[in-house]
XYZ file of N, CA and C in Angstrom:
555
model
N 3.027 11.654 -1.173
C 2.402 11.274 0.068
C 1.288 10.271 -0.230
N 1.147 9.291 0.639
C -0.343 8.219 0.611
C -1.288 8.694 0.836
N -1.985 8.069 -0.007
C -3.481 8.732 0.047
C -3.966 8.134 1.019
N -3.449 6.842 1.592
C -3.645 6.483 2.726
C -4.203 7.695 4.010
N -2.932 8.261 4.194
C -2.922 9.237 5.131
C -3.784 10.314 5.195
N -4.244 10.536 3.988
C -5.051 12.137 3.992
C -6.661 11.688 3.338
N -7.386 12.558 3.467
C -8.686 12.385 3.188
C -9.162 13.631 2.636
N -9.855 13.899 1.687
C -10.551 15.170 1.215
C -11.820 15.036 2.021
N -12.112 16.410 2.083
C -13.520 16.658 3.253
C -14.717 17.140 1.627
N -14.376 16.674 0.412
C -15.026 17.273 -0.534
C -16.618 16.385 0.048
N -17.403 17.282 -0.973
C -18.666 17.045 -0.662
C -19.422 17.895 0.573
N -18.486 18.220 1.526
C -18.879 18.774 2.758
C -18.824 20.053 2.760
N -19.433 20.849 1.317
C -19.133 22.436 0.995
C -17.629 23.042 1.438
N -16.666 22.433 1.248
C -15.604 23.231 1.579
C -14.614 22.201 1.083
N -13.156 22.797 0.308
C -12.167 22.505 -0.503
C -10.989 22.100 0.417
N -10.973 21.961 2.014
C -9.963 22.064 3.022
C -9.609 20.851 3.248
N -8.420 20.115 3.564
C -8.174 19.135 3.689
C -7.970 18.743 4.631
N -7.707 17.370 5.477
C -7.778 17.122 6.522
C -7.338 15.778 6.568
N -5.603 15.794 7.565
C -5.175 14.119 7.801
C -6.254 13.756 8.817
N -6.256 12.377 8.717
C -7.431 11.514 9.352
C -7.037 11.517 10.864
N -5.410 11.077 11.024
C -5.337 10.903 12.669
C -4.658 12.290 13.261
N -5.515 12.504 14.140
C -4.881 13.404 14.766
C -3.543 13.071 16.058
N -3.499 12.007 16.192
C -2.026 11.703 16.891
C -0.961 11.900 15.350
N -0.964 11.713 14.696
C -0.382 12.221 13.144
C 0.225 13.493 12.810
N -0.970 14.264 13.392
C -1.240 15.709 13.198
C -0.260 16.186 14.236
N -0.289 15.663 15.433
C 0.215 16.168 16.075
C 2.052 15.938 16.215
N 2.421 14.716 15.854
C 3.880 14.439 15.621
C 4.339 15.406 14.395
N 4.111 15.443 13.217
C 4.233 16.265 12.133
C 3.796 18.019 12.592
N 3.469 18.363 13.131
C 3.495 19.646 14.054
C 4.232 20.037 14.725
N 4.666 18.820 15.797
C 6.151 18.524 16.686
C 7.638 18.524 16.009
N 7.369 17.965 14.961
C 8.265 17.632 14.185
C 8.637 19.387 13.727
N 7.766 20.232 12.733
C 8.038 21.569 12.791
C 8.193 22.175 13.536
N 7.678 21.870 14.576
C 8.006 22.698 15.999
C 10.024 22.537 16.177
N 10.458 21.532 15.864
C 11.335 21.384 16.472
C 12.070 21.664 15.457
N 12.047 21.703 14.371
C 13.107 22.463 13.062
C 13.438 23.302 13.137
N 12.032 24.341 13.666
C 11.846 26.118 13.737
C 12.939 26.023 15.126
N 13.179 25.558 16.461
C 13.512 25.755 17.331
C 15.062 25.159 17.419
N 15.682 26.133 16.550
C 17.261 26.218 16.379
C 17.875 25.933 17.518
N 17.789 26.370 18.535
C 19.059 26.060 19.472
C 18.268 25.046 20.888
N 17.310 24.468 20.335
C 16.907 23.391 20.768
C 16.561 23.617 21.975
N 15.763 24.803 22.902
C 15.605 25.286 23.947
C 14.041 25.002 24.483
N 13.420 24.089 23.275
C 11.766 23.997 23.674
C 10.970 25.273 23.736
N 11.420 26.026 22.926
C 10.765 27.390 22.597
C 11.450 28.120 21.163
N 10.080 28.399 20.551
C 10.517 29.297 19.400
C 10.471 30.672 19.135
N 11.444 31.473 19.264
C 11.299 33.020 19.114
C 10.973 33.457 18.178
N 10.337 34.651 18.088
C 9.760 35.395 16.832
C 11.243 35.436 16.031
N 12.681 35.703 16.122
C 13.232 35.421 15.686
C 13.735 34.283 14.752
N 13.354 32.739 15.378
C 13.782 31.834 14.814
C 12.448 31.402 14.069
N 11.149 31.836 14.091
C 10.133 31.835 13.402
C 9.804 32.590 12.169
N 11.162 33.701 12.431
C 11.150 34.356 11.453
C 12.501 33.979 10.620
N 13.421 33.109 10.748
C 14.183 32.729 10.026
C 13.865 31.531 9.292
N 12.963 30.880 9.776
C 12.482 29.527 8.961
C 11.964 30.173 8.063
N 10.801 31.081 7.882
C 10.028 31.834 7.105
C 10.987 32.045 5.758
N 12.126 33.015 6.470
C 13.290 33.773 5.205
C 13.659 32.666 4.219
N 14.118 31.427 5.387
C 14.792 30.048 4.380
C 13.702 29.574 3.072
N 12.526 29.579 4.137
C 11.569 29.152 2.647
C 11.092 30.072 1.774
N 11.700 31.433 1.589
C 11.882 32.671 0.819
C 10.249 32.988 1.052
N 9.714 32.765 2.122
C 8.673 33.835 2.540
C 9.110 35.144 3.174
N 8.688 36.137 2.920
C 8.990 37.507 3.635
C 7.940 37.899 4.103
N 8.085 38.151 5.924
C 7.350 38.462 7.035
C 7.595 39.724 7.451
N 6.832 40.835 7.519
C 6.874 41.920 8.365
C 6.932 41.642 9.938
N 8.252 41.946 10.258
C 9.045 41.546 11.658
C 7.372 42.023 12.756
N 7.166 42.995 12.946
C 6.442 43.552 13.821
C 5.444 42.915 13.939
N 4.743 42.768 12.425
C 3.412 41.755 12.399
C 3.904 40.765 12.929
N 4.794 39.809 12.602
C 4.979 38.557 13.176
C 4.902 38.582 14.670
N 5.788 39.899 15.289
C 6.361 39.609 16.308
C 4.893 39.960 16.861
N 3.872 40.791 16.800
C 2.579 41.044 17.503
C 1.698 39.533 17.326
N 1.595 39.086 16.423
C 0.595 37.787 16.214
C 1.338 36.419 16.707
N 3.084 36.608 16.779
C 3.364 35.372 17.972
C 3.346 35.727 19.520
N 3.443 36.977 20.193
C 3.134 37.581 21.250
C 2.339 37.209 22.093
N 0.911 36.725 21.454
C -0.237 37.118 21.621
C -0.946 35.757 22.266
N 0.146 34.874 21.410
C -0.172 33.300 22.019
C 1.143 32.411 23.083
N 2.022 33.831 23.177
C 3.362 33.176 24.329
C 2.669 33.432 25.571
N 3.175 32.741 26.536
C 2.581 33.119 27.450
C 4.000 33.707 29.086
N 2.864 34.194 29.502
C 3.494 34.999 30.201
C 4.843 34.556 31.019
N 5.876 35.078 30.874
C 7.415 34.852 31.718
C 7.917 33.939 30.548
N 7.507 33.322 29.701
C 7.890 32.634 28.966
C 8.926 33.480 27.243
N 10.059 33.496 26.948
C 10.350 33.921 25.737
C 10.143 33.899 24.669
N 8.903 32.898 24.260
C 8.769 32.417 22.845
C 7.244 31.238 23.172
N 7.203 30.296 22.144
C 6.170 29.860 21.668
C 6.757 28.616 22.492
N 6.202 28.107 23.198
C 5.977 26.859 23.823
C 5.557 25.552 22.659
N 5.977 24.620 22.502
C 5.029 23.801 21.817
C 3.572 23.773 22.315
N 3.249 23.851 23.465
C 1.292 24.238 23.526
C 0.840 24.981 22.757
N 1.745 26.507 22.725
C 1.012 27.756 22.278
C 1.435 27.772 20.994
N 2.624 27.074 20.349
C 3.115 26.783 18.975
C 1.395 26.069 18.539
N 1.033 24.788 19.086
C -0.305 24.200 18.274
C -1.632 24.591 18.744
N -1.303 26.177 19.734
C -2.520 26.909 19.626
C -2.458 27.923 18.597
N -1.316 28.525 17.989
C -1.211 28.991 17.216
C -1.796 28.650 15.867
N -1.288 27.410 15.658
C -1.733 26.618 14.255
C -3.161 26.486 14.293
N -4.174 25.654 15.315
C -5.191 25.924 15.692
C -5.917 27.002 15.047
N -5.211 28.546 15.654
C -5.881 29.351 15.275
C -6.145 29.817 13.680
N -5.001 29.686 13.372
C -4.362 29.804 11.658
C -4.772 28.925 11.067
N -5.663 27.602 11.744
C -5.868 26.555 10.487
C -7.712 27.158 10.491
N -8.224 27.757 11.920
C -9.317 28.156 11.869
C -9.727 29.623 10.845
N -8.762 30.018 10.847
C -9.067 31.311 10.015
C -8.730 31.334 8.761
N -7.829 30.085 8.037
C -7.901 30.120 6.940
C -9.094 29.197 6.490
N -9.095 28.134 6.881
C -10.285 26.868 6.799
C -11.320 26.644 7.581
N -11.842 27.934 8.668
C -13.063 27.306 9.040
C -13.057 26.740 9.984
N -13.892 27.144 11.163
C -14.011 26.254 11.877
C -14.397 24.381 11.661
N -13.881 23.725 12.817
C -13.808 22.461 11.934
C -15.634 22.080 11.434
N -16.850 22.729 12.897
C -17.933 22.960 12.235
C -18.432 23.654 11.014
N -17.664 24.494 10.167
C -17.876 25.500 9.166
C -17.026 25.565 8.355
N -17.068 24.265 7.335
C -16.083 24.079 6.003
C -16.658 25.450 5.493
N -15.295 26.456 5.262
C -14.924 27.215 4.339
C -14.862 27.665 2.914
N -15.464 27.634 1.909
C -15.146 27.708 0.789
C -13.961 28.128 0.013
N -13.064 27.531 -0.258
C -11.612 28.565 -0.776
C -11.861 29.035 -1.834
N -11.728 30.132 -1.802
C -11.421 31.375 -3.521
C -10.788 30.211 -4.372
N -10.923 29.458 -5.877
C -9.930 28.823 -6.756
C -8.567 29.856 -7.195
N -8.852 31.154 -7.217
C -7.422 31.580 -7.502
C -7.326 31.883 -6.638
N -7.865 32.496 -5.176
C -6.511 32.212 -4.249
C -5.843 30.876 -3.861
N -6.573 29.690 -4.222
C -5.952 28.617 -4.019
C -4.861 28.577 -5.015
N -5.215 29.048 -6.261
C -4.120 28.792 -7.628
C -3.023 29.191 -7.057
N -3.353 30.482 -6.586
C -1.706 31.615 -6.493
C -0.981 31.167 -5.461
N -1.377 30.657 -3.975
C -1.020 30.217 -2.839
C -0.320 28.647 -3.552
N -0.798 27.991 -4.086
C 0.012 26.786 -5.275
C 1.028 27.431 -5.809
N 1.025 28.295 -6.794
C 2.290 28.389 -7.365
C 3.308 29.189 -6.460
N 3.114 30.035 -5.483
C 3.514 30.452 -4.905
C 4.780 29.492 -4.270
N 3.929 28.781 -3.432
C 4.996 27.895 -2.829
C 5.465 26.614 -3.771
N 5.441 26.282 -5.057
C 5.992 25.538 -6.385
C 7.157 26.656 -6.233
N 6.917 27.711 -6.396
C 8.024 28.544 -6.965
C 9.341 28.605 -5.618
N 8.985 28.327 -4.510
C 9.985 27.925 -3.355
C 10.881 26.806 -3.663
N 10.730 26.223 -4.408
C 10.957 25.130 -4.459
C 11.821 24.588 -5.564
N 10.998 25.157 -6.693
C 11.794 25.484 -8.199
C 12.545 26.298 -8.125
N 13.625 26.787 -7.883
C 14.708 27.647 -7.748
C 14.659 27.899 -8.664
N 15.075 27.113 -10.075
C 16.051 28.028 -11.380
C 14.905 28.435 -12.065
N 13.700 28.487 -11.641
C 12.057 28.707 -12.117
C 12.055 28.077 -14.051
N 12.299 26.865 -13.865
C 11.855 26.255 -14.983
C 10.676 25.705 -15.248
N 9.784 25.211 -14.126
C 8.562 25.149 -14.497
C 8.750 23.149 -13.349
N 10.303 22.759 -12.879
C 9.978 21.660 -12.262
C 10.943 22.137 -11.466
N 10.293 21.008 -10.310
C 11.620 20.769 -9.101
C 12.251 19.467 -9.239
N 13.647 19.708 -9.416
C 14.210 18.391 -9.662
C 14.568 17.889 -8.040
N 15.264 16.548 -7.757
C 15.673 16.380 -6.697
C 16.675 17.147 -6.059
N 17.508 17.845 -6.713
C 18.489 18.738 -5.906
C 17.871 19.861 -5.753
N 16.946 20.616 -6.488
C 16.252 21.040 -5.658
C 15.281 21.441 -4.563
N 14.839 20.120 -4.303
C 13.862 19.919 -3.232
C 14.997 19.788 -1.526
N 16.196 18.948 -2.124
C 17.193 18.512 -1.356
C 17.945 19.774 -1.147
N 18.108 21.094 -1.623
C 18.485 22.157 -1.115
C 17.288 22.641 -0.178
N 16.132 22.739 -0.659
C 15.218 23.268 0.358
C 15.216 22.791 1.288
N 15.266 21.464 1.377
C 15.230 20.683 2.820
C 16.505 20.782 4.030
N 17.582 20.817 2.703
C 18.638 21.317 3.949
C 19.013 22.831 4.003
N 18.279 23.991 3.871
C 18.179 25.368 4.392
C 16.819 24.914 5.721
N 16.410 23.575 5.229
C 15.267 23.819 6.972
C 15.738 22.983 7.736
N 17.068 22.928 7.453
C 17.675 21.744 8.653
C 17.357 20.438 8.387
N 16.544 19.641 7.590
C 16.022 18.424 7.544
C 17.530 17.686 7.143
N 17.360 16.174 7.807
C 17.997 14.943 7.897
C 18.028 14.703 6.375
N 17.076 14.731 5.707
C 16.736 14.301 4.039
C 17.637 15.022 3.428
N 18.201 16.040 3.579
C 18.828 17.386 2.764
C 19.727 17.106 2.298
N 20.430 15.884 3.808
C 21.719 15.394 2.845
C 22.006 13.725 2.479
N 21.190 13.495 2.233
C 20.929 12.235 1.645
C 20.012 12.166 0.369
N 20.654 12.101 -0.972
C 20.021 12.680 -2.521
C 19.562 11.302 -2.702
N 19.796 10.115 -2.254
C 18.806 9.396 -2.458
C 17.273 8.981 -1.950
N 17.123 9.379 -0.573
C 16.288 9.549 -0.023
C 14.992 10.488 -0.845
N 15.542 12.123 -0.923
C 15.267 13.067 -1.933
C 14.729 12.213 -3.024
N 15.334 11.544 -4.059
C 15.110 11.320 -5.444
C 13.513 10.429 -4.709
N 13.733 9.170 -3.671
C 12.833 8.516 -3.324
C 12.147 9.517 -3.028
N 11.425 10.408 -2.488
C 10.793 11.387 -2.311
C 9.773 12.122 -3.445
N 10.519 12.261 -4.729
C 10.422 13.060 -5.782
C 9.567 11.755 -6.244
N 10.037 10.751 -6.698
C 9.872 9.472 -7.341
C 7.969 9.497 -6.706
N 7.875 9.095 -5.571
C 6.460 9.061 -4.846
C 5.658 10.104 -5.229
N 5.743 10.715 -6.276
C 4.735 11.923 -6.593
C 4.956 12.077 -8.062
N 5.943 11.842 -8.489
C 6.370 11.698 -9.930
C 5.060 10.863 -10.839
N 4.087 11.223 -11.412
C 3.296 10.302 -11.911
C 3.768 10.116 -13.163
N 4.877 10.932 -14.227
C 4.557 10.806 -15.234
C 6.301 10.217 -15.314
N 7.075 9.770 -14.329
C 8.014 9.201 -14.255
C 8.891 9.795 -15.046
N 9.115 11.174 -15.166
C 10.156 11.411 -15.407
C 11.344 12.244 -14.768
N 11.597 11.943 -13.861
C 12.818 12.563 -12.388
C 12.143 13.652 -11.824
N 11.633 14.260 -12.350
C 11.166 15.927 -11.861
C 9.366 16.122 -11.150
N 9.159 16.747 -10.674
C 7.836 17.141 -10.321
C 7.753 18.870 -10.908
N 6.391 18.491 -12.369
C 5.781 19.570 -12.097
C 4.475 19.762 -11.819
N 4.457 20.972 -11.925
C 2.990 21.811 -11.100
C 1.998 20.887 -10.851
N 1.559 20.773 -11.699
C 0.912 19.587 -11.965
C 0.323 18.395 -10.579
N 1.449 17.990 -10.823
C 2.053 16.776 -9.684
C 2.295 17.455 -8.509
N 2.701 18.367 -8.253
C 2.739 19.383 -7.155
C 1.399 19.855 -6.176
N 0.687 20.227 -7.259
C -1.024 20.436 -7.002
C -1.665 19.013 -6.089
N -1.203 18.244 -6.842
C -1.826 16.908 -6.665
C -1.398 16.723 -5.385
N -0.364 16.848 -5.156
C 0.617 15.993 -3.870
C -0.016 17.106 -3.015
N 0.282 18.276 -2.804
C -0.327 19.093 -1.730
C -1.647 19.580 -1.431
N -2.534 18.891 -2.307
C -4.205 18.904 -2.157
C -4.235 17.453 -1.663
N -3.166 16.338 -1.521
C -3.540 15.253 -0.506
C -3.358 14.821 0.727
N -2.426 16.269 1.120
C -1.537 16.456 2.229
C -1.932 17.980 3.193
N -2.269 18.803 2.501
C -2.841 20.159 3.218
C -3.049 20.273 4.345
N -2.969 20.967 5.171
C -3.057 21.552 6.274
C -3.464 20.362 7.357
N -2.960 19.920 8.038
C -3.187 19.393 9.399
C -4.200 19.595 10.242
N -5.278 19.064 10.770
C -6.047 19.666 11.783
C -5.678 19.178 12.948
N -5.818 19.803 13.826
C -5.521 19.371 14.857
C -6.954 19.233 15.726
């Protein structure tokens, strides 16, 4: 990703990151909004919120999920509206990072573990890199256009690759998603 696009809030007591435009923020939000929303109905069910989750081998306690997306559907409605989808995030970007007045301090190993954590989504055969077919399987278990196009993918891999050799590790991983982190809206 360009560093163009993202900005560190360092200096400002807190480790949280933040893209600059929020019309940005908000297409790339839309954009997930509409991956998660399988049968293309402009609403996402705790169901299909909970199947994006499974694909990216996160495991969600159904009930929890289904009480903490509940809570922001709104009434007569079946699911998460895109409003209440980026009131949701809203809330989740406030409680992990702080209000946008009150940079947060992040724990370094919970930042470490929340890093390898999701490296390890990614690295399937857990060798320590993600090659392009594996990034290009992840992308097409989330439905993405990229998933099936391995050149696109390799271009992908390539843009973060610093040490030019086909693969991204940790490393480079760290790097790329401390320049890209969380969206504010």
């Amino acid at each position: 990703m360009e560093n163009d696009d993202a900005q560190c809030k360092a200096g400002e007591g807190g480790r949280s990151f933040r893209l600059r435009s929020p019309s940005l923020n908000s297409v790339r939000l839309r954009r997930i909004f509409d991956i998660f929303d399988k049968n293309n109905d402009s609403v996402i069910t705790v169901d299909e919120l909970g199947q994006a989750l499974a694909l990216l081998g996160l495991q969600t306690d159904q009930a929890q999920l289904d009480s903490m997306v509940q809570s922001y559907v709104q009434p007569g409605n079946t699911g998460l509206s895109f409003d209440d989808f980026q009131a949701l995030h809203r809330s989740l970007d406030d409680a992990f990072f702080g209000l946008a007045d009150e940079a947060a301090e992040v724990d370094d190993k919970q930042e470490e573990y929340d890093l390898t954590e999701a490296f390890k989504v990614f690295d399937e055969d857990g060798d320590g890199y993600i090659s392009a077919q594996e990034l290009q399987v992840v992308l097409s278990k989330l439905g993405l256009q990229e998933g099936t196009e391995l050149d696109r993918v390799e271009m992908m891999i390539s843009s973060v690759d610093k040490n030019h050799d086909g693969l991204v590790d940790f490393l480079e991983f760290k790097d790329m998603m401390r320049s890209v982190i969380v969206p504010s809206s």
